[in-house]
Short mmCIF file of C-alpha atoms in Angstrom, two decimals:
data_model
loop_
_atom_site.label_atom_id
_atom_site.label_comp_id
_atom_site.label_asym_id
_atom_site.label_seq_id
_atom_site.Cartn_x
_atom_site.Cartn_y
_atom_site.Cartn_z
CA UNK A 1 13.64 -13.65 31.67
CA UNK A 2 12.25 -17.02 32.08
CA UNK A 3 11.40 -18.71 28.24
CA UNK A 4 8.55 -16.46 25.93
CA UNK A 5 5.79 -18.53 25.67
CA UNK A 6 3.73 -18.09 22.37
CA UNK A 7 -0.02 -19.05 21.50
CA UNK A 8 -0.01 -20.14 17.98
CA UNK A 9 -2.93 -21.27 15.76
CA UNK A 10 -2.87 -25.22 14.76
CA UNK A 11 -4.88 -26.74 11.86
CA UNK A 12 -6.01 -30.43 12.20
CA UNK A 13 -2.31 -31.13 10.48
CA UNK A 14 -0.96 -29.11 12.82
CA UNK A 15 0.26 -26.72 10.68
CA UNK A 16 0.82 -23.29 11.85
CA UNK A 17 -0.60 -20.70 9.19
CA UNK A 18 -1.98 -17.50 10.93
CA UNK A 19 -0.27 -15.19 8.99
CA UNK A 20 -0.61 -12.68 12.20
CA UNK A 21 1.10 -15.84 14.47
CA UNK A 22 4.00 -15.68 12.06
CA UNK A 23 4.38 -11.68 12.23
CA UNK A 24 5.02 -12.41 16.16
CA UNK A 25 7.27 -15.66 15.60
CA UNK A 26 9.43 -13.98 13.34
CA UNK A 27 9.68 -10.85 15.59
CA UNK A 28 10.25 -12.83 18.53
CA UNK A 29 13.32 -14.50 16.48
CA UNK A 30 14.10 -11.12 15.31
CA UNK A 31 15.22 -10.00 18.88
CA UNK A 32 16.86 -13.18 19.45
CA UNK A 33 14.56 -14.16 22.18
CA UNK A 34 14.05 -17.93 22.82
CA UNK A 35 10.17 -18.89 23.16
CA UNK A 36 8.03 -21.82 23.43
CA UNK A 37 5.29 -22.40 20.96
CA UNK A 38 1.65 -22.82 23.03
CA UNK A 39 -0.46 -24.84 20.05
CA UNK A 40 -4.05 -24.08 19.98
CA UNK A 41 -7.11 -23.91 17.67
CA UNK A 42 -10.05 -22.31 17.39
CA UNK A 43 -11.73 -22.82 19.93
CA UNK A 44 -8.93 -23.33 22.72
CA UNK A 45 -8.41 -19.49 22.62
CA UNK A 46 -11.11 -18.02 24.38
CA UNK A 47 -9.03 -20.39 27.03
CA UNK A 48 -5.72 -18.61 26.70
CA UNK A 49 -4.71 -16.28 30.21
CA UNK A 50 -7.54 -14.43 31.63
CA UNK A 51 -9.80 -15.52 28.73
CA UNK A 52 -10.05 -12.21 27.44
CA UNK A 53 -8.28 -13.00 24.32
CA UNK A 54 -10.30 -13.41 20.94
CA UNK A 55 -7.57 -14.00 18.77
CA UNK A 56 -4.15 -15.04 18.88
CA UNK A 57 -1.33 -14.75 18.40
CA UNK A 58 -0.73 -14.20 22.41
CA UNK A 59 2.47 -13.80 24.60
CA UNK A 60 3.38 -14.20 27.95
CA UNK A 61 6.71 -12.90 29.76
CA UNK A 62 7.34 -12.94 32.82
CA UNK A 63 3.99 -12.43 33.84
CA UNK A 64 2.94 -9.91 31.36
CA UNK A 65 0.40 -11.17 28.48
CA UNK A 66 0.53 -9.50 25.30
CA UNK A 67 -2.33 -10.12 22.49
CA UNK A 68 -2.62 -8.54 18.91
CA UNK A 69 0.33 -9.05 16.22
CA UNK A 70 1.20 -5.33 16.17
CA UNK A 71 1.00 -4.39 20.03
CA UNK A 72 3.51 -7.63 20.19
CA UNK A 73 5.84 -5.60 17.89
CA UNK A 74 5.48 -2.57 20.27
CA UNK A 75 5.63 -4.72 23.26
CA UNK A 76 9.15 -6.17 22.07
CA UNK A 77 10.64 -3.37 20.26
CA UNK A 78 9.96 -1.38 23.88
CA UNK A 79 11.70 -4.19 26.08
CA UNK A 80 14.55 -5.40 24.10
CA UNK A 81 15.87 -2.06 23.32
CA UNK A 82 19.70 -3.81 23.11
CA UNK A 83 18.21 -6.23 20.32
CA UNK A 84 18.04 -5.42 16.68
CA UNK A 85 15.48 -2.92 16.02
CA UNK A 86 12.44 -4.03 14.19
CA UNK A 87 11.77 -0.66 12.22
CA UNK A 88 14.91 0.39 10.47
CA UNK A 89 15.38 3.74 9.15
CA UNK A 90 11.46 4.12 10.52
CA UNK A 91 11.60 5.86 13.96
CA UNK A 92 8.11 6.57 13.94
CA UNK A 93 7.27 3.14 12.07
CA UNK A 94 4.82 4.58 9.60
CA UNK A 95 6.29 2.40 6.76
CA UNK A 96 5.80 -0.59 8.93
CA UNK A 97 2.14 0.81 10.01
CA UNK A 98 1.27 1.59 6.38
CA UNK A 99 2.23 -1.98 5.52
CA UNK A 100 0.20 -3.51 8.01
CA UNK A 101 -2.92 -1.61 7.26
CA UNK A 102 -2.48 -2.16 3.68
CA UNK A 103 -1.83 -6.05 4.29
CA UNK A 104 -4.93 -6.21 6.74
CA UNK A 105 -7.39 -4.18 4.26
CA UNK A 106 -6.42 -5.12 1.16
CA UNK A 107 -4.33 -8.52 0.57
CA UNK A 108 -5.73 -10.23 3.73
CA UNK A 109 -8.97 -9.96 2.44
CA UNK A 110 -8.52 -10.48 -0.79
CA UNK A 111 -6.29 -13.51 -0.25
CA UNK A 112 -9.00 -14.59 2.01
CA UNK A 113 -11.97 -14.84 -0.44
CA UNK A 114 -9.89 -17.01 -2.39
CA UNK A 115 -8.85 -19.92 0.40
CA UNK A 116 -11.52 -19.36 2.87
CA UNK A 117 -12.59 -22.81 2.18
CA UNK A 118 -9.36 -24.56 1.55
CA UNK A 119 -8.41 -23.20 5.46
CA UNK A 120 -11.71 -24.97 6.66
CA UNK A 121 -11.16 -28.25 4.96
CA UNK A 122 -7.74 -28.41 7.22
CA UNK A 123 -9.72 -28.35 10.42
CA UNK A 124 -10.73 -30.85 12.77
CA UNK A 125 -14.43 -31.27 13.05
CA UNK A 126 -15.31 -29.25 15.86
CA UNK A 127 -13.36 -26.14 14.60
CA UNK A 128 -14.96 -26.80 10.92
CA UNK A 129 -18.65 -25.99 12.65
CA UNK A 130 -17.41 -23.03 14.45
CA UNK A 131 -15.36 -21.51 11.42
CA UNK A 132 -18.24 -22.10 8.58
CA UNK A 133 -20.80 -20.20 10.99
CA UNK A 134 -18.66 -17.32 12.18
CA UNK A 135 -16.95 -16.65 8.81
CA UNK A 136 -20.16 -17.03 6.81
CA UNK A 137 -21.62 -14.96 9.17
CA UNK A 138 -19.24 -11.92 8.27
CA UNK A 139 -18.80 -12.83 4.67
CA UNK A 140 -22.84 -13.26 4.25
CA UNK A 141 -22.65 -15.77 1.93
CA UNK A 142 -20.89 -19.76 2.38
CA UNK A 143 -17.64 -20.68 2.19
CA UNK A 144 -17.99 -22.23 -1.08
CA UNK A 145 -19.84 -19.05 -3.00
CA UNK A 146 -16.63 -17.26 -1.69
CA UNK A 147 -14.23 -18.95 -3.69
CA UNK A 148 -16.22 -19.92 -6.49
CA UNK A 149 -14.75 -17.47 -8.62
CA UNK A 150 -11.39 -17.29 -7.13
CA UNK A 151 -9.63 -17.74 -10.63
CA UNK A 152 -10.52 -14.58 -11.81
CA UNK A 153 -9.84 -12.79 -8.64
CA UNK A 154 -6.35 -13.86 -9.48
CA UNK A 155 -4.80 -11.41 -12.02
CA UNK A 156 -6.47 -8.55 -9.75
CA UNK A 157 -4.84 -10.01 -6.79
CA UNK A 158 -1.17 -10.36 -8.11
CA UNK A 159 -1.22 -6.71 -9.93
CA UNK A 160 -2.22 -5.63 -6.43
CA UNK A 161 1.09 -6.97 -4.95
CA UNK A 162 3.25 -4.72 -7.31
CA UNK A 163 4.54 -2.16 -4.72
CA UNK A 164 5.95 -5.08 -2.91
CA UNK A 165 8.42 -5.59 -6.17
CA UNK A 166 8.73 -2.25 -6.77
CA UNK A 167 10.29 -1.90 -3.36
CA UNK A 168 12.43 -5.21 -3.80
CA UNK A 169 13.55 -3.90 -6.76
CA UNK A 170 15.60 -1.92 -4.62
CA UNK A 171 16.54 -3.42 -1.72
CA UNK A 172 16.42 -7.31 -0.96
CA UNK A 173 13.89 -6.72 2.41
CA UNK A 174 11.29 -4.34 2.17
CA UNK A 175 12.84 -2.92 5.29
CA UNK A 176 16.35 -2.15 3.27
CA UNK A 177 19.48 -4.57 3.42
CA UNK A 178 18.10 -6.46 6.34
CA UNK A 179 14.48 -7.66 7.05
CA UNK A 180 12.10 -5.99 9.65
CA UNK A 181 8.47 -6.11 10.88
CA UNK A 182 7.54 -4.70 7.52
CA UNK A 183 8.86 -7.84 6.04
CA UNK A 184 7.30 -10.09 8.62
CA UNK A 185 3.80 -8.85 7.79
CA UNK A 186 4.14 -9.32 4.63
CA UNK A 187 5.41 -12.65 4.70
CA UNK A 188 2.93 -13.65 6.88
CA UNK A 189 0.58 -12.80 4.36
CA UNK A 190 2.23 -15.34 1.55
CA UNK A 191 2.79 -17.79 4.68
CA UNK A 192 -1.02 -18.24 5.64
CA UNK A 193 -2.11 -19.80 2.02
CA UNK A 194 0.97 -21.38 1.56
CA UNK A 195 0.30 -23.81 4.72
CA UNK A 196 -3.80 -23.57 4.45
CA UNK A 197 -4.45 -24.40 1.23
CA UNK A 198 -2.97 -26.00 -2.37
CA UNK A 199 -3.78 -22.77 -4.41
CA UNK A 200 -0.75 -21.50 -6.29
CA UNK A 201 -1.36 -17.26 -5.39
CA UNK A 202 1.84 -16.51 -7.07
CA UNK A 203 2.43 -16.88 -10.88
CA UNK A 204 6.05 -19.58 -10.76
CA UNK A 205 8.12 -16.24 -12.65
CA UNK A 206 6.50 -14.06 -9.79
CA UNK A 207 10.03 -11.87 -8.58
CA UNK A 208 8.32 -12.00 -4.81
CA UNK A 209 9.83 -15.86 -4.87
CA UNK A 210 13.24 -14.83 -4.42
CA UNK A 211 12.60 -12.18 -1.08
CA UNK A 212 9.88 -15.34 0.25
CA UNK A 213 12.77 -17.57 -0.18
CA UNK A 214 14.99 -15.27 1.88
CA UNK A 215 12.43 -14.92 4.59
CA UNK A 216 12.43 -18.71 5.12
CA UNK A 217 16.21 -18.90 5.25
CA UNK A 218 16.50 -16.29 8.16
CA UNK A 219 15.60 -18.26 11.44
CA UNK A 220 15.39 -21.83 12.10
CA UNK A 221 11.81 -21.55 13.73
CA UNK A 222 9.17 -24.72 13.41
CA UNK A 223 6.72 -25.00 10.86
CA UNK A 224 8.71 -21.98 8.76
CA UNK A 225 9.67 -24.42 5.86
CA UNK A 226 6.76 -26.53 6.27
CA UNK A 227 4.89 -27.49 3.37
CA UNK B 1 18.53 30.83 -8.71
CA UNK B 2 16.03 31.95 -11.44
CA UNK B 3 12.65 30.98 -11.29
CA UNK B 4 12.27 27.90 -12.12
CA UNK B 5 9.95 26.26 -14.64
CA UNK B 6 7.76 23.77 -14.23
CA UNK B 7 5.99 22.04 -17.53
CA UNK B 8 2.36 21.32 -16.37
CA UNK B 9 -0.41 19.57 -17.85
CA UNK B 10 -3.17 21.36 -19.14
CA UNK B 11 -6.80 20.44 -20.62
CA UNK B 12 -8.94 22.27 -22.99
CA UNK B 13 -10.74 23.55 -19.66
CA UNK B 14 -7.57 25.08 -18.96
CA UNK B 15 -7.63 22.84 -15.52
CA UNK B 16 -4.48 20.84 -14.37
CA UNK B 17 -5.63 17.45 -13.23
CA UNK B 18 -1.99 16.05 -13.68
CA UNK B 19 -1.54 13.67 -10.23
CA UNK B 20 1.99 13.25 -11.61
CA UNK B 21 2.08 17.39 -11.94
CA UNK B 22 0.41 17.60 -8.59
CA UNK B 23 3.55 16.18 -7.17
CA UNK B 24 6.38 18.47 -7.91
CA UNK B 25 4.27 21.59 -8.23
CA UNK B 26 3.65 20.59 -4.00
CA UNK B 27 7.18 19.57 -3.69
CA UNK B 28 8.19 23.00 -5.44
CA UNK B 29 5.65 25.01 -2.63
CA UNK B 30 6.63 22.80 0.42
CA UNK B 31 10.33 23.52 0.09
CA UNK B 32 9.23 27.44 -0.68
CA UNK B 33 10.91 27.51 -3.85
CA UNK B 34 8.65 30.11 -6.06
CA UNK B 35 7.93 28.94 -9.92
CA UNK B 36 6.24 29.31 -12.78
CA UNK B 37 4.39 26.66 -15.30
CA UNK B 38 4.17 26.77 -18.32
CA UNK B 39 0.75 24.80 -19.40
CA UNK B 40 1.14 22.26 -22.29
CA UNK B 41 -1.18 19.88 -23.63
CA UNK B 42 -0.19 16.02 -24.32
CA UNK B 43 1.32 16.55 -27.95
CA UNK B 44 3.29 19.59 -27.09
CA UNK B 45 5.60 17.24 -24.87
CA UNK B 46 7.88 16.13 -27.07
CA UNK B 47 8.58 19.82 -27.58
CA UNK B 48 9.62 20.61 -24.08
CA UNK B 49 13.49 20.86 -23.45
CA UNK B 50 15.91 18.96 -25.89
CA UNK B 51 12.67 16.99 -27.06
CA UNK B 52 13.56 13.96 -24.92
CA UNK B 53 10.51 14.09 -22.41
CA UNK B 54 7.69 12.23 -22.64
CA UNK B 55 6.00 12.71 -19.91
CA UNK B 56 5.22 15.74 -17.75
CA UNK B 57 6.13 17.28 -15.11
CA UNK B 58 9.44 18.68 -16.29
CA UNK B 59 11.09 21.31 -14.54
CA UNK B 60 13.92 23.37 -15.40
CA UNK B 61 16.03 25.21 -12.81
CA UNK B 62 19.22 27.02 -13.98
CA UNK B 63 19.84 25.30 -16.58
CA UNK B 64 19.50 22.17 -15.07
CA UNK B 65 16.29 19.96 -16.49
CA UNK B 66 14.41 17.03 -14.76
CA UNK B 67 11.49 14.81 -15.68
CA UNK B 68 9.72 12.18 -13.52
CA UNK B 69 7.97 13.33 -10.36
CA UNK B 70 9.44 11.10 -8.43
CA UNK B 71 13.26 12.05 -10.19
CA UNK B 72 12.20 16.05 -8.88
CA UNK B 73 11.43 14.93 -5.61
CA UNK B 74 14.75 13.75 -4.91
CA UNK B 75 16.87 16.72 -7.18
CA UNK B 76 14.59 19.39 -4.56
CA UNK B 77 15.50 17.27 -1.31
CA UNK B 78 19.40 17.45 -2.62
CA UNK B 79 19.69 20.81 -3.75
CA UNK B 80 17.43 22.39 -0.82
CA UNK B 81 18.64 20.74 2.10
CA UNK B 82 18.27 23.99 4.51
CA UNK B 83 14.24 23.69 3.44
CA UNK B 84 11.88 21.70 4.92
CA UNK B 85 12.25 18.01 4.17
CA UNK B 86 10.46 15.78 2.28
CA UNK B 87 10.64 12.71 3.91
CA UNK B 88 10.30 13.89 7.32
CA UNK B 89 11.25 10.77 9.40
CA UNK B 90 12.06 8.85 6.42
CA UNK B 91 15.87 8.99 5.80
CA UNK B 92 15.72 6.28 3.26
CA UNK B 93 12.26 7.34 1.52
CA UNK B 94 10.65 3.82 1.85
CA UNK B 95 7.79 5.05 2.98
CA UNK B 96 7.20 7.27 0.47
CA UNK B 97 8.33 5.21 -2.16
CA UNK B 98 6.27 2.29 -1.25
CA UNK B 99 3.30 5.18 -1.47
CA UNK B 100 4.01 6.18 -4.51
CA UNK B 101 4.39 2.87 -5.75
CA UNK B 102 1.07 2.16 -4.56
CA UNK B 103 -0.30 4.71 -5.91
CA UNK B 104 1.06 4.09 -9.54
CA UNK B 105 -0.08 0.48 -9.56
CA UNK B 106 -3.01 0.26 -7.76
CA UNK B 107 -4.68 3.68 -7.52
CA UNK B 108 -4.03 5.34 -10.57
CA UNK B 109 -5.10 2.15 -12.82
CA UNK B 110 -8.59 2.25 -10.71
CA UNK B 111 -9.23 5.69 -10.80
CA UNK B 112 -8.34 5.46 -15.08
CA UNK B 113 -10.74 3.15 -15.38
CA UNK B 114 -13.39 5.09 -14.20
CA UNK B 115 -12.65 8.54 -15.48
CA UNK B 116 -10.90 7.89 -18.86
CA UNK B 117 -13.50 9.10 -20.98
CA UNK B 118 -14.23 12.07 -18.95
CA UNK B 119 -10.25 12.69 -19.49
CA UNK B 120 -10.88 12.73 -23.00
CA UNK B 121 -13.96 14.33 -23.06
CA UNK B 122 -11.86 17.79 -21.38
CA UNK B 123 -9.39 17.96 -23.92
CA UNK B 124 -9.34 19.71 -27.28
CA UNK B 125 -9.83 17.91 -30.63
CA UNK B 126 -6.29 17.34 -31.47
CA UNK B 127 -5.46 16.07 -28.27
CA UNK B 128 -8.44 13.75 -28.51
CA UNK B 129 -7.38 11.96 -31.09
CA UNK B 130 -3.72 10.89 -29.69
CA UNK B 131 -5.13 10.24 -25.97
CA UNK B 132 -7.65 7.78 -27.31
CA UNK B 133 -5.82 6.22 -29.67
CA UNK B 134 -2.85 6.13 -27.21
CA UNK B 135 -4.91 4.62 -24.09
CA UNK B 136 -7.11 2.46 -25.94
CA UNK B 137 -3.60 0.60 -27.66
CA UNK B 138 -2.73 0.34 -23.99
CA UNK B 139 -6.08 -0.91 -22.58
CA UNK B 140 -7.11 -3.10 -25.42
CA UNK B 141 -10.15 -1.66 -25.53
CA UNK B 142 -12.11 1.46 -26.00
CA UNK B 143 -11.97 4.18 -23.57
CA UNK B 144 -16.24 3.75 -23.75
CA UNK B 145 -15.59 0.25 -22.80
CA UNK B 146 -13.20 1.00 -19.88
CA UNK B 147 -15.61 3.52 -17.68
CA UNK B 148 -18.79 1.35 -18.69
CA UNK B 149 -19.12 -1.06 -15.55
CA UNK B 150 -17.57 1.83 -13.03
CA UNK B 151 -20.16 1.74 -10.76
CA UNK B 152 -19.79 -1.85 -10.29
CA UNK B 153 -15.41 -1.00 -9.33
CA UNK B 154 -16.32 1.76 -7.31
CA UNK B 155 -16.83 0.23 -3.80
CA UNK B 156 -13.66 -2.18 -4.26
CA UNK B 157 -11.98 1.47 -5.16
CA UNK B 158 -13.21 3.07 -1.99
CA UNK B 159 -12.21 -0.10 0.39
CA UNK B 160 -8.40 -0.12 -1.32
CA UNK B 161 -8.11 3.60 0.18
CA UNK B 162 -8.57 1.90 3.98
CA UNK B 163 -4.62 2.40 4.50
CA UNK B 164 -4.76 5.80 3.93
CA UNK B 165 -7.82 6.23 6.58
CA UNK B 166 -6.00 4.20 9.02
CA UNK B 167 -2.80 6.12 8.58
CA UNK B 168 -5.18 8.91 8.82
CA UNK B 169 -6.86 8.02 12.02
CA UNK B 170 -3.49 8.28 14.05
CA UNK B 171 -1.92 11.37 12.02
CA UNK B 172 -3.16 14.43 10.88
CA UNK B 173 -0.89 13.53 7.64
CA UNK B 174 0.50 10.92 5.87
CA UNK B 175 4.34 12.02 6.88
CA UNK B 176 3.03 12.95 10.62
CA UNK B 177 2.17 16.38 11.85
CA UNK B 178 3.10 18.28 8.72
CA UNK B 179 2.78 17.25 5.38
CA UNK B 180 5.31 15.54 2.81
CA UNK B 181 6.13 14.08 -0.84
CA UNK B 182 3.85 10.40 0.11
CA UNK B 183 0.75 13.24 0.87
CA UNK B 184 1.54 15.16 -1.92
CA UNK B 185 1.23 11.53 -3.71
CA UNK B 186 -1.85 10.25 -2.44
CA UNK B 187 -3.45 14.04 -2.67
CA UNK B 188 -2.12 14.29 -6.40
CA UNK B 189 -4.12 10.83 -7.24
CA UNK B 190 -7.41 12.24 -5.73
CA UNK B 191 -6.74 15.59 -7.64
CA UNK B 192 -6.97 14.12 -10.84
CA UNK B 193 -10.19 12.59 -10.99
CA UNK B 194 -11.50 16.01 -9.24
CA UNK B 195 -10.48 18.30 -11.76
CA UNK B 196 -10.87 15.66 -14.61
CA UNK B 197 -14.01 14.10 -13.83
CA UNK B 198 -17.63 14.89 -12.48
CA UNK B 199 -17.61 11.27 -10.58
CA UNK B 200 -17.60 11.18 -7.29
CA UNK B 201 -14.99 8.71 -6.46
CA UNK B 202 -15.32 9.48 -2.66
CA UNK B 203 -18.38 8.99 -0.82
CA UNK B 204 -20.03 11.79 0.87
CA UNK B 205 -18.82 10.66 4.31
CA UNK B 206 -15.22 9.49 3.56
CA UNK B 207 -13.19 10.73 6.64
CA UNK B 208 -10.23 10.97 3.35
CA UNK B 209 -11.98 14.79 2.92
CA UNK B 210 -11.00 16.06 6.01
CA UNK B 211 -7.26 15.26 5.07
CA UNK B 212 -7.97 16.26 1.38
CA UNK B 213 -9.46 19.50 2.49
CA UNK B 214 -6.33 20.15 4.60
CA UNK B 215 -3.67 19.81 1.37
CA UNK B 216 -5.89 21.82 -0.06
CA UNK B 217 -5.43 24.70 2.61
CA UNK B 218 -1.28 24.33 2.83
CA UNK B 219 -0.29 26.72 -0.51
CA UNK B 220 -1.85 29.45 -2.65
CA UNK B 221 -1.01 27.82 -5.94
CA UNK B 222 -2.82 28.40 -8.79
CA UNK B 223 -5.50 25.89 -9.69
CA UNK B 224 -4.99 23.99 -6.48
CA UNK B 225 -8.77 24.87 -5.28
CA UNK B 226 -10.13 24.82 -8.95
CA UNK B 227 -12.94 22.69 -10.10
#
């Protein structure tokens, strides 16, 4: 197989904080599979392959395009049976399902009202005008009414990440004793502010440190300790 | 093996809205192990057994006592291991536990801070007096106080059930074709506000019913189709 190539979402700084990009970077790592990072913004991806694609991440092998964070998963876990598996102790991956749909409906969102702006400030120009419009559009309000009140969102939003301790309470990766897509998507999650925005989402005692900090350390992948 | 015993919660209605008691009375039918409860209200608890429990359920099987839901989930999976499991393609329970973690730190807190009061309101006068002085030391306020802006919480409460629906849309169960302990979880937190509470914590149209209506349907246990 000729070298993965992956479409990744780039900020004016060029920092790389699509928490769904870093689901498929780490999963690509995961396998072991060498890839090349494809930068883009915005509004390069309608763009990408057969300009289909609305969203990225996006991967191409060999000829075959993949889009969507969790048909990536699929895709890989499906080709690269040799390679560690991505759902462990989940044949039928509905711990690694349940996790995504809880990320995507409930901490996505909520971690969204509170740095929808500081992500647009990190944008070039062009990418600022076509952010503010769609994403006001679907929040129906601006960018700055969003966040207004993002401090007391906070307590909500950190008492809402308590099954993630509860399950590191007993295992150091969600997944058990070694990390798997579960992990990934959650980390995303923490990822995407982290690089977007200066907003501190986790109290400095906050346990989920420690497992972040372990996530970092597992693959020597661009942007992953970037600040 | 005797019948066992199972310590259930009971209001001044006579009803059993216990989502904790929910649990292990479905564990008890889904591994086809016949029992019989014994009703007690929140200050006969410290009566039950050798006057160590504090919280209900408690079974007692042989001899052998257990409190904690989640503590009888796992003594039924070990002691019953030619009955149906549990965790049906979960050999390591994390997707159960990460349910029922879920459920005890995001769920039940938002469905107790809507129906509180009509939780008090069910019980007997005794009883009344140590659940609101209990619950109101632990919310800091008074139980009035608590359910007063509910209708305001109620459509962040509905959107925070969107992983179940999802898991829903691709399963007739949460555990896949048949049920297990992470439905009996989720169906045990939707129990309690039903048999607790006149609010309607579901809208009409939730697609949650059609899975609700289907726990409903799995065992002929007393009080299970009660209102």
């Amino acid at each position: 197989m000729r070298a993965v190539k992956l479409y990744d979402l780039a900020n004016a700084r060029d920092q790389r904080p699509s928490p769904f990009c870093w689901r498929a970077k780490l999963s690509l790592a995961h396998k072991g599979i060498p890839f090349e990072v494809v930068p883009v913004r915005f509004l390069d991806i309608p763009a990408i392959g057969d300009g289909t694609y609305r969203t990225v991440p996006v991967i191409e092998a060999d000829g075959v395009w993949v889009g969507d964070s969790s048909r990536i998963a699929d895709f890989l876990e499906q080709q690269f049976t040799d390679r560690p598996t991505l759902f462990p102790d989940d044949p039928e991956r509905i711990f690694a399902r349940f996790i995504e749909d809880w990320v995507n409906t409930t901490i996505h969102p909520a971690i969204f009202r509170m740095v929808a702006r500081d992500i647009w400030s990190r944008l070039d120009a062009d990418n600022q005008v076509y952010f503010r419009q769609a994403r006001e559009k679907r929040l129906g309000t601006t960018l700055e009414a969003t966040v207004a009140d993002r401090d007391s969102r906070l307590p909500a939003f950190r008492a809402s990440l308590e099954p993630l301790r509860a399950t590191l309470k007993r295992r150091p990766f969600l997944c058990g004793q070694s990390p798997g897509y579960a992990d990934y998507v959650a980390f995303g999650a923490l990822q995407w502010p982290r690089l977007a925005s200066d907003y501190a989402l986790l109290a400095a005692e906050d346990p989920l440190h420690a497992w972040f900090a372990r996530c970092l350390a597992l693959y020597a992948l661009d942007g992953l300790n970037a600040v």
